[in-house]
């Protein structure tokens, strides 16, 4: 009896989630029509630890959008040519043109995260990036590109659970990598890199938006709600575009001091 009640509650919760998600996806379609009509250029960056939920969040955003004007960019390991080119060059070719919504599943901030922690870049390369990234983004914004930056934050316990799930789920085998094996081992290093990245690369023009992502469903819904507040479209239902500030919020140093970021 208790099991059936628990199962029924879980099913009810999933039904409510699917209903809320559909309503928000309808609003995203309205936004995209506005973006296309007015030749807007939109870039959305998703960063976070391994298994933070970037793939799933992006999937829910683009699920019903026009594939012609929507692209997801998830670049692999840099080529030999990439490593000798201007650091931002391989990303610049994927920037949005008029009418396009581009979502980066990881971005140039690789240098501030995994490259920094795993020593894939030198200290000098890292510092050069940290000095250059905001002027680069501000230049893009000045050219008419709207940039939104989301950092999906999860706890160490939740990361362990998700990485274990990846290893045992045959449908998620493509997600596993050598980096996964050391993600938990380097937890503190990634925490330090995250804190420095957020503090040094968040600006009024291109702020970081932190997403507390242990609950995937809440993360999906609230990222979309936050996007709806930031993307201009008079036709959207503003009542739906009200994110839970306990789940998604603009980065501020006081948040780290208050313990709102996973340690």
mmCIF file with all atom_site columns, N, CA, C and O in Angstrom, residues 88-119:
data_model
loop_
_atom_site.group_PDB
_atom_site.id
_atom_site.type_symbol
_atom_site.label_atom_id
_atom_site.label_alt_id
_atom_site.label_comp_id
_atom_site.label_asym_id
_atom_site.label_entity_id
_atom_site.label_seq_id
_atom_site.pdbx_PDB_ins_code
_atom_site.Cartn_x
_atom_site.Cartn_y
_atom_site.Cartn_z
_atom_site.occupancy
_atom_site.B_iso_or_equiv
_atom_site.pdbx_formal_charge
_atom_site.auth_seq_id
_atom_site.auth_comp_id
_atom_site.auth_asym_id
_atom_site.auth_atom_id
_atom_site.pdbx_PDB_model_num
ATOM 1   N N  . UNK A 1 88  ? 39.926 32.113 -28.698 1.00 0.00 ? 88  UNK A N  1
ATOM 2   C CA . UNK A 1 88  ? 38.490 32.251 -28.948 1.00 0.00 ? 88  UNK A CA 1
ATOM 3   C C  . UNK A 1 88  ? 38.105 31.900 -30.395 1.00 0.00 ? 88  UNK A C  1
ATOM 4   O O  . UNK A 1 88  ? 36.919 31.864 -30.720 1.00 0.00 ? 88  UNK A O  1
ATOM 5   N N  . UNK A 1 89  ? 39.089 31.627 -31.232 1.00 0.00 ? 89  UNK A N  1
ATOM 6   C CA . UNK A 1 89  ? 38.834 31.471 -32.663 1.00 0.00 ? 89  UNK A CA 1
ATOM 7   C C  . UNK A 1 89  ? 37.891 30.315 -32.973 1.00 0.00 ? 89  UNK A C  1
ATOM 8   O O  . UNK A 1 89  ? 36.987 30.444 -33.804 1.00 0.00 ? 89  UNK A O  1
ATOM 9   N N  . UNK A 1 90  ? 38.099 29.159 -32.327 1.00 0.00 ? 90  UNK A N  1
ATOM 10  C CA . UNK A 1 90  ? 37.265 27.989 -32.631 1.00 0.00 ? 90  UNK A CA 1
ATOM 11  C C  . UNK A 1 90  ? 35.823 28.189 -32.188 1.00 0.00 ? 90  UNK A C  1
ATOM 12  O O  . UNK A 1 90  ? 34.916 27.528 -32.683 1.00 0.00 ? 90  UNK A O  1
ATOM 13  N N  . UNK A 1 91  ? 35.604 29.082 -31.237 1.00 0.00 ? 91  UNK A N  1
ATOM 14  C CA . UNK A 1 91  ? 34.249 29.372 -30.773 1.00 0.00 ? 91  UNK A CA 1
ATOM 15  C C  . UNK A 1 91  ? 33.583 30.450 -31.622 1.00 0.00 ? 91  UNK A C  1
ATOM 16  O O  . UNK A 1 91  ? 32.362 30.421 -31.833 1.00 0.00 ? 91  UNK A O  1
ATOM 17  N N  . UNK A 1 92  ? 34.390 31.393 -32.117 1.00 0.00 ? 92  UNK A N  1
ATOM 18  C CA . UNK A 1 92  ? 33.837 32.533 -32.843 1.00 0.00 ? 92  UNK A CA 1
ATOM 19  C C  . UNK A 1 92  ? 33.059 32.104 -34.080 1.00 0.00 ? 92  UNK A C  1
ATOM 20  O O  . UNK A 1 92  ? 32.058 32.726 -34.448 1.00 0.00 ? 92  UNK A O  1
ATOM 21  N N  . UNK A 1 93  ? 33.494 31.026 -34.719 1.00 0.00 ? 93  UNK A N  1
ATOM 22  C CA . UNK A 1 93  ? 32.822 30.581 -35.934 1.00 0.00 ? 93  UNK A CA 1
ATOM 23  C C  . UNK A 1 93  ? 31.399 30.085 -35.669 1.00 0.00 ? 93  UNK A C  1
ATOM 24  O O  . UNK A 1 93  ? 30.594 29.967 -36.597 1.00 0.00 ? 93  UNK A O  1
ATOM 25  N N  . UNK A 1 94  ? 31.088 29.789 -34.404 1.00 0.00 ? 94  UNK A N  1
ATOM 26  C CA . UNK A 1 94  ? 29.764 29.258 -34.048 1.00 0.00 ? 94  UNK A CA 1
ATOM 27  C C  . UNK A 1 94  ? 28.840 30.322 -33.445 1.00 0.00 ? 94  UNK A C  1
ATOM 28  O O  . UNK A 1 94  ? 27.735 30.005 -33.005 1.00 0.00 ? 94  UNK A O  1
ATOM 29  N N  . UNK A 1 95  ? 29.279 31.570 -33.428 1.00 0.00 ? 95  UNK A N  1
ATOM 30  C CA . UNK A 1 95  ? 28.454 32.632 -32.852 1.00 0.00 ? 95  UNK A CA 1
ATOM 31  C C  . UNK A 1 95  ? 27.199 32.853 -33.687 1.00 0.00 ? 95  UNK A C  1
ATOM 32  O O  . UNK A 1 95  ? 27.184 32.593 -34.888 1.00 0.00 ? 95  UNK A O  1
ATOM 33  N N  . UNK A 1 96  ? 26.123 33.335 -33.065 1.00 0.00 ? 96  UNK A N  1
ATOM 34  C CA . UNK A 1 96  ? 24.858 33.480 -33.797 1.00 0.00 ? 96  UNK A CA 1
ATOM 35  C C  . UNK A 1 96  ? 24.865 34.619 -34.811 1.00 0.00 ? 96  UNK A C  1
ATOM 36  O O  . UNK A 1 96  ? 25.430 35.686 -34.570 1.00 0.00 ? 96  UNK A O  1
ATOM 37  N N  . UNK A 1 97  ? 24.217 34.352 -35.941 1.00 0.00 ? 97  UNK A N  1
ATOM 38  C CA . UNK A 1 97  ? 23.893 35.395 -36.907 1.00 0.00 ? 97  UNK A CA 1
ATOM 39  C C  . UNK A 1 97  ? 22.471 35.857 -36.598 1.00 0.00 ? 97  UNK A C  1
ATOM 40  O O  . UNK A 1 97  ? 21.825 35.346 -35.671 1.00 0.00 ? 97  UNK A O  1
ATOM 41  N N  . UNK A 1 98  ? 21.959 36.798 -37.351 1.00 0.00 ? 98  UNK A N  1
ATOM 42  C CA . UNK A 1 98  ? 20.606 37.290 -37.138 1.00 0.00 ? 98  UNK A CA 1
ATOM 43  C C  . UNK A 1 98  ? 19.604 36.148 -37.201 1.00 0.00 ? 98  UNK A C  1
ATOM 44  O O  . UNK A 1 98  ? 19.729 35.241 -38.029 1.00 0.00 ? 98  UNK A O  1
ATOM 45  N N  . UNK A 1 99  ? 18.639 36.173 -36.296 1.00 0.00 ? 99  UNK A N  1
ATOM 46  C CA . UNK A 1 99  ? 17.543 35.205 -36.198 1.00 0.00 ? 99  UNK A CA 1
ATOM 47  C C  . UNK A 1 99  ? 17.929 33.905 -35.499 1.00 0.00 ? 99  UNK A C  1
ATOM 48  O O  . UNK A 1 99  ? 17.090 33.025 -35.324 1.00 0.00 ? 99  UNK A O  1
ATOM 49  N N  . UNK A 1 100 ? 19.182 33.783 -35.056 1.00 0.00 ? 100 UNK A N  1
ATOM 50  C CA . UNK A 1 100 ? 19.640 32.510 -34.508 1.00 0.00 ? 100 UNK A CA 1
ATOM 51  C C  . UNK A 1 100 ? 19.706 32.504 -32.978 1.00 0.00 ? 100 UNK A C  1
ATOM 52  O O  . UNK A 1 100 ? 20.063 33.501 -32.348 1.00 0.00 ? 100 UNK A O  1
ATOM 53  N N  . UNK A 1 101 ? 19.386 31.336 -32.418 1.00 0.00 ? 101 UNK A N  1
ATOM 54  C CA . UNK A 1 101 ? 19.569 31.039 -30.998 1.00 0.00 ? 101 UNK A CA 1
ATOM 55  C C  . UNK A 1 101 ? 20.605 29.927 -30.914 1.00 0.00 ? 101 UNK A C  1
ATOM 56  O O  . UNK A 1 101 ? 20.373 28.811 -31.380 1.00 0.00 ? 101 UNK A O  1
ATOM 57  N N  . UNK A 1 102 ? 21.759 30.226 -30.337 1.00 0.00 ? 102 UNK A N  1
ATOM 58  C CA . UNK A 1 102 ? 22.851 29.271 -30.226 1.00 0.00 ? 102 UNK A CA 1
ATOM 59  C C  . UNK A 1 102 ? 23.062 28.931 -28.750 1.00 0.00 ? 102 UNK A C  1
ATOM 60  O O  . UNK A 1 102 ? 23.139 29.828 -27.908 1.00 0.00 ? 102 UNK A O  1
ATOM 61  N N  . UNK A 1 103 ? 23.175 27.633 -28.457 1.00 0.00 ? 103 UNK A N  1
ATOM 62  C CA . UNK A 1 103 ? 23.403 27.191 -27.086 1.00 0.00 ? 103 UNK A CA 1
ATOM 63  C C  . UNK A 1 103 ? 24.741 26.473 -27.027 1.00 0.00 ? 103 UNK A C  1
ATOM 64  O O  . UNK A 1 103 ? 24.954 25.485 -27.755 1.00 0.00 ? 103 UNK A O  1
ATOM 65  N N  . UNK A 1 104 ? 25.641 26.954 -26.194 1.00 0.00 ? 104 UNK A N  1
ATOM 66  C CA . UNK A 1 104 ? 26.944 26.324 -25.992 1.00 0.00 ? 104 UNK A CA 1
ATOM 67  C C  . UNK A 1 104 ? 26.877 25.356 -24.811 1.00 0.00 ? 104 UNK A C  1
ATOM 68  O O  . UNK A 1 104 ? 26.634 25.776 -23.680 1.00 0.00 ? 104 UNK A O  1
ATOM 69  N N  . UNK A 1 105 ? 27.088 24.077 -25.101 1.00 0.00 ? 105 UNK A N  1
ATOM 70  C CA . UNK A 1 105 ? 27.211 23.070 -24.044 1.00 0.00 ? 105 UNK A CA 1
ATOM 71  C C  . UNK A 1 105 ? 28.694 22.980 -23.699 1.00 0.00 ? 105 UNK A C  1
ATOM 72  O O  . UNK A 1 105 ? 29.445 22.241 -24.310 1.00 0.00 ? 105 UNK A O  1
ATOM 73  N N  . UNK A 1 106 ? 29.090 23.755 -22.758 1.00 0.00 ? 106 UNK A N  1
ATOM 74  C CA . UNK A 1 106 ? 30.471 24.145 -22.456 1.00 0.00 ? 106 UNK A CA 1
ATOM 75  C C  . UNK A 1 106 ? 30.917 25.147 -23.512 1.00 0.00 ? 106 UNK A C  1
ATOM 76  O O  . UNK A 1 106 ? 30.381 25.188 -24.621 1.00 0.00 ? 106 UNK A O  1
ATOM 77  N N  . UNK A 1 107 ? 31.896 25.941 -23.152 1.00 0.00 ? 107 UNK A N  1
ATOM 78  C CA . UNK A 1 107 ? 32.241 27.082 -23.985 1.00 0.00 ? 107 UNK A CA 1
ATOM 79  C C  . UNK A 1 107 ? 33.699 27.438 -23.795 1.00 0.00 ? 107 UNK A C  1
ATOM 80  O O  . UNK A 1 107 ? 34.510 26.617 -23.343 1.00 0.00 ? 107 UNK A O  1
ATOM 81  N N  . UNK A 1 108 ? 34.016 28.706 -24.114 1.00 0.00 ? 108 UNK A N  1
ATOM 82  C CA . UNK A 1 108 ? 35.380 29.184 -23.862 1.00 0.00 ? 108 UNK A CA 1
ATOM 83  C C  . UNK A 1 108 ? 35.751 29.117 -22.387 1.00 0.00 ? 108 UNK A C  1
ATOM 84  O O  . UNK A 1 108 ? 36.925 29.179 -22.032 1.00 0.00 ? 108 UNK A O  1
ATOM 85  N N  . UNK A 1 109 ? 34.755 28.947 -21.518 1.00 0.00 ? 109 UNK A N  1
ATOM 86  C CA . UNK A 1 109 ? 35.060 28.835 -20.087 1.00 0.00 ? 109 UNK A CA 1
ATOM 87  C C  . UNK A 1 109 ? 35.675 27.489 -19.708 1.00 0.00 ? 109 UNK A C  1
ATOM 88  O O  . UNK A 1 109 ? 35.990 27.258 -18.533 1.00 0.00 ? 109 UNK A O  1
ATOM 89  N N  . UNK A 1 110 ? 35.867 26.604 -20.685 1.00 0.00 ? 110 UNK A N  1
ATOM 90  C CA . UNK A 1 110 ? 36.664 25.403 -20.432 1.00 0.00 ? 110 UNK A CA 1
ATOM 91  C C  . UNK A 1 110 ? 38.021 25.773 -19.843 1.00 0.00 ? 110 UNK A C  1
ATOM 92  O O  . UNK A 1 110 ? 38.575 25.049 -19.012 1.00 0.00 ? 110 UNK A O  1
ATOM 93  N N  . UNK A 1 111 ? 38.553 26.899 -20.306 1.00 0.00 ? 111 UNK A N  1
ATOM 94  C CA . UNK A 1 111 ? 39.878 27.310 -19.837 1.00 0.00 ? 111 UNK A CA 1
ATOM 95  C C  . UNK A 1 111 ? 39.871 27.659 -18.352 1.00 0.00 ? 111 UNK A C  1
ATOM 96  O O  . UNK A 1 111 ? 40.875 27.464 -17.661 1.00 0.00 ? 111 UNK A O  1
ATOM 97  N N  . UNK A 1 112 ? 38.748 28.148 -17.861 1.00 0.00 ? 112 UNK A N  1
ATOM 98  C CA . UNK A 1 112 ? 38.651 28.521 -16.445 1.00 0.00 ? 112 UNK A CA 1
ATOM 99  C C  . UNK A 1 112 ? 38.257 27.339 -15.570 1.00 0.00 ? 112 UNK A C  1
ATOM 100 O O  . UNK A 1 112 ? 38.345 27.425 -14.349 1.00 0.00 ? 112 UNK A O  1
ATOM 101 N N  . UNK A 1 113 ? 37.842 26.226 -16.207 1.00 0.00 ? 113 UNK A N  1
ATOM 102 C CA . UNK A 1 113 ? 37.400 25.058 -15.454 1.00 0.00 ? 113 UNK A CA 1
ATOM 103 C C  . UNK A 1 113 ? 38.309 23.869 -15.640 1.00 0.00 ? 113 UNK A C  1
ATOM 104 O O  . UNK A 1 113 ? 39.361 23.763 -15.015 1.00 0.00 ? 113 UNK A O  1
ATOM 105 N N  . UNK A 1 114 ? 37.911 22.976 -16.549 1.00 0.00 ? 114 UNK A N  1
ATOM 106 C CA . UNK A 1 114 ? 38.639 21.714 -16.704 1.00 0.00 ? 114 UNK A CA 1
ATOM 107 C C  . UNK A 1 114 ? 40.087 21.926 -17.140 1.00 0.00 ? 114 UNK A C  1
ATOM 108 O O  . UNK A 1 114 ? 40.988 21.224 -16.658 1.00 0.00 ? 114 UNK A O  1
ATOM 109 N N  . UNK A 1 115 ? 40.346 22.901 -18.028 1.00 0.00 ? 115 UNK A N  1
ATOM 110 C CA . UNK A 1 115 ? 41.731 23.123 -18.455 1.00 0.00 ? 115 UNK A CA 1
ATOM 111 C C  . UNK A 1 115 ? 42.590 23.605 -17.298 1.00 0.00 ? 115 UNK A C  1
ATOM 112 O O  . UNK A 1 115 ? 43.756 23.222 -17.174 1.00 0.00 ? 115 UNK A O  1
ATOM 113 N N  . UNK A 1 116 ? 42.021 24.429 -16.446 1.00 0.00 ? 116 UNK A N  1
ATOM 114 C CA . UNK A 1 116 ? 42.740 24.939 -15.281 1.00 0.00 ? 116 UNK A CA 1
ATOM 115 C C  . UNK A 1 116 ? 43.031 23.812 -14.294 1.00 0.00 ? 116 UNK A C  1
ATOM 116 O O  . UNK A 1 116 ? 44.171 23.646 -13.844 1.00 0.00 ? 116 UNK A O  1
ATOM 117 N N  . UNK A 1 117 ? 42.000 23.021 -13.983 1.00 0.00 ? 117 UNK A N  1
ATOM 118 C CA . UNK A 1 117 ? 42.138 21.965 -12.975 1.00 0.00 ? 117 UNK A CA 1
ATOM 119 C C  . UNK A 1 117 ? 43.051 20.837 -13.461 1.00 0.00 ? 117 UNK A C  1
ATOM 120 O O  . UNK A 1 117 ? 43.889 20.339 -12.711 1.00 0.00 ? 117 UNK A O  1
ATOM 121 N N  . UNK A 1 118 ? 42.889 20.437 -14.728 1.00 0.00 ? 118 UNK A N  1
ATOM 122 C CA . UNK A 1 118 ? 43.633 19.292 -15.247 1.00 0.00 ? 118 UNK A CA 1
ATOM 123 C C  . UNK A 1 118 ? 44.979 19.689 -15.861 1.00 0.00 ? 118 UNK A C  1
ATOM 124 O O  . UNK A 1 118 ? 45.654 18.865 -16.457 1.00 0.00 ? 118 UNK A O  1
ATOM 125 N N  . UNK A 1 119 ? 45.355 20.968 -15.714 1.00 0.00 ? 119 UNK A N  1
ATOM 126 C CA . UNK A 1 119 ? 46.646 21.456 -16.206 1.00 0.00 ? 119 UNK A CA 1
ATOM 127 C C  . UNK A 1 119 ? 46.781 21.311 -17.729 1.00 0.00 ? 119 UNK A C  1
ATOM 128 O O  . UNK A 1 119 ? 47.873 21.053 -18.252 1.00 0.00 ? 119 UNK A O  1
#
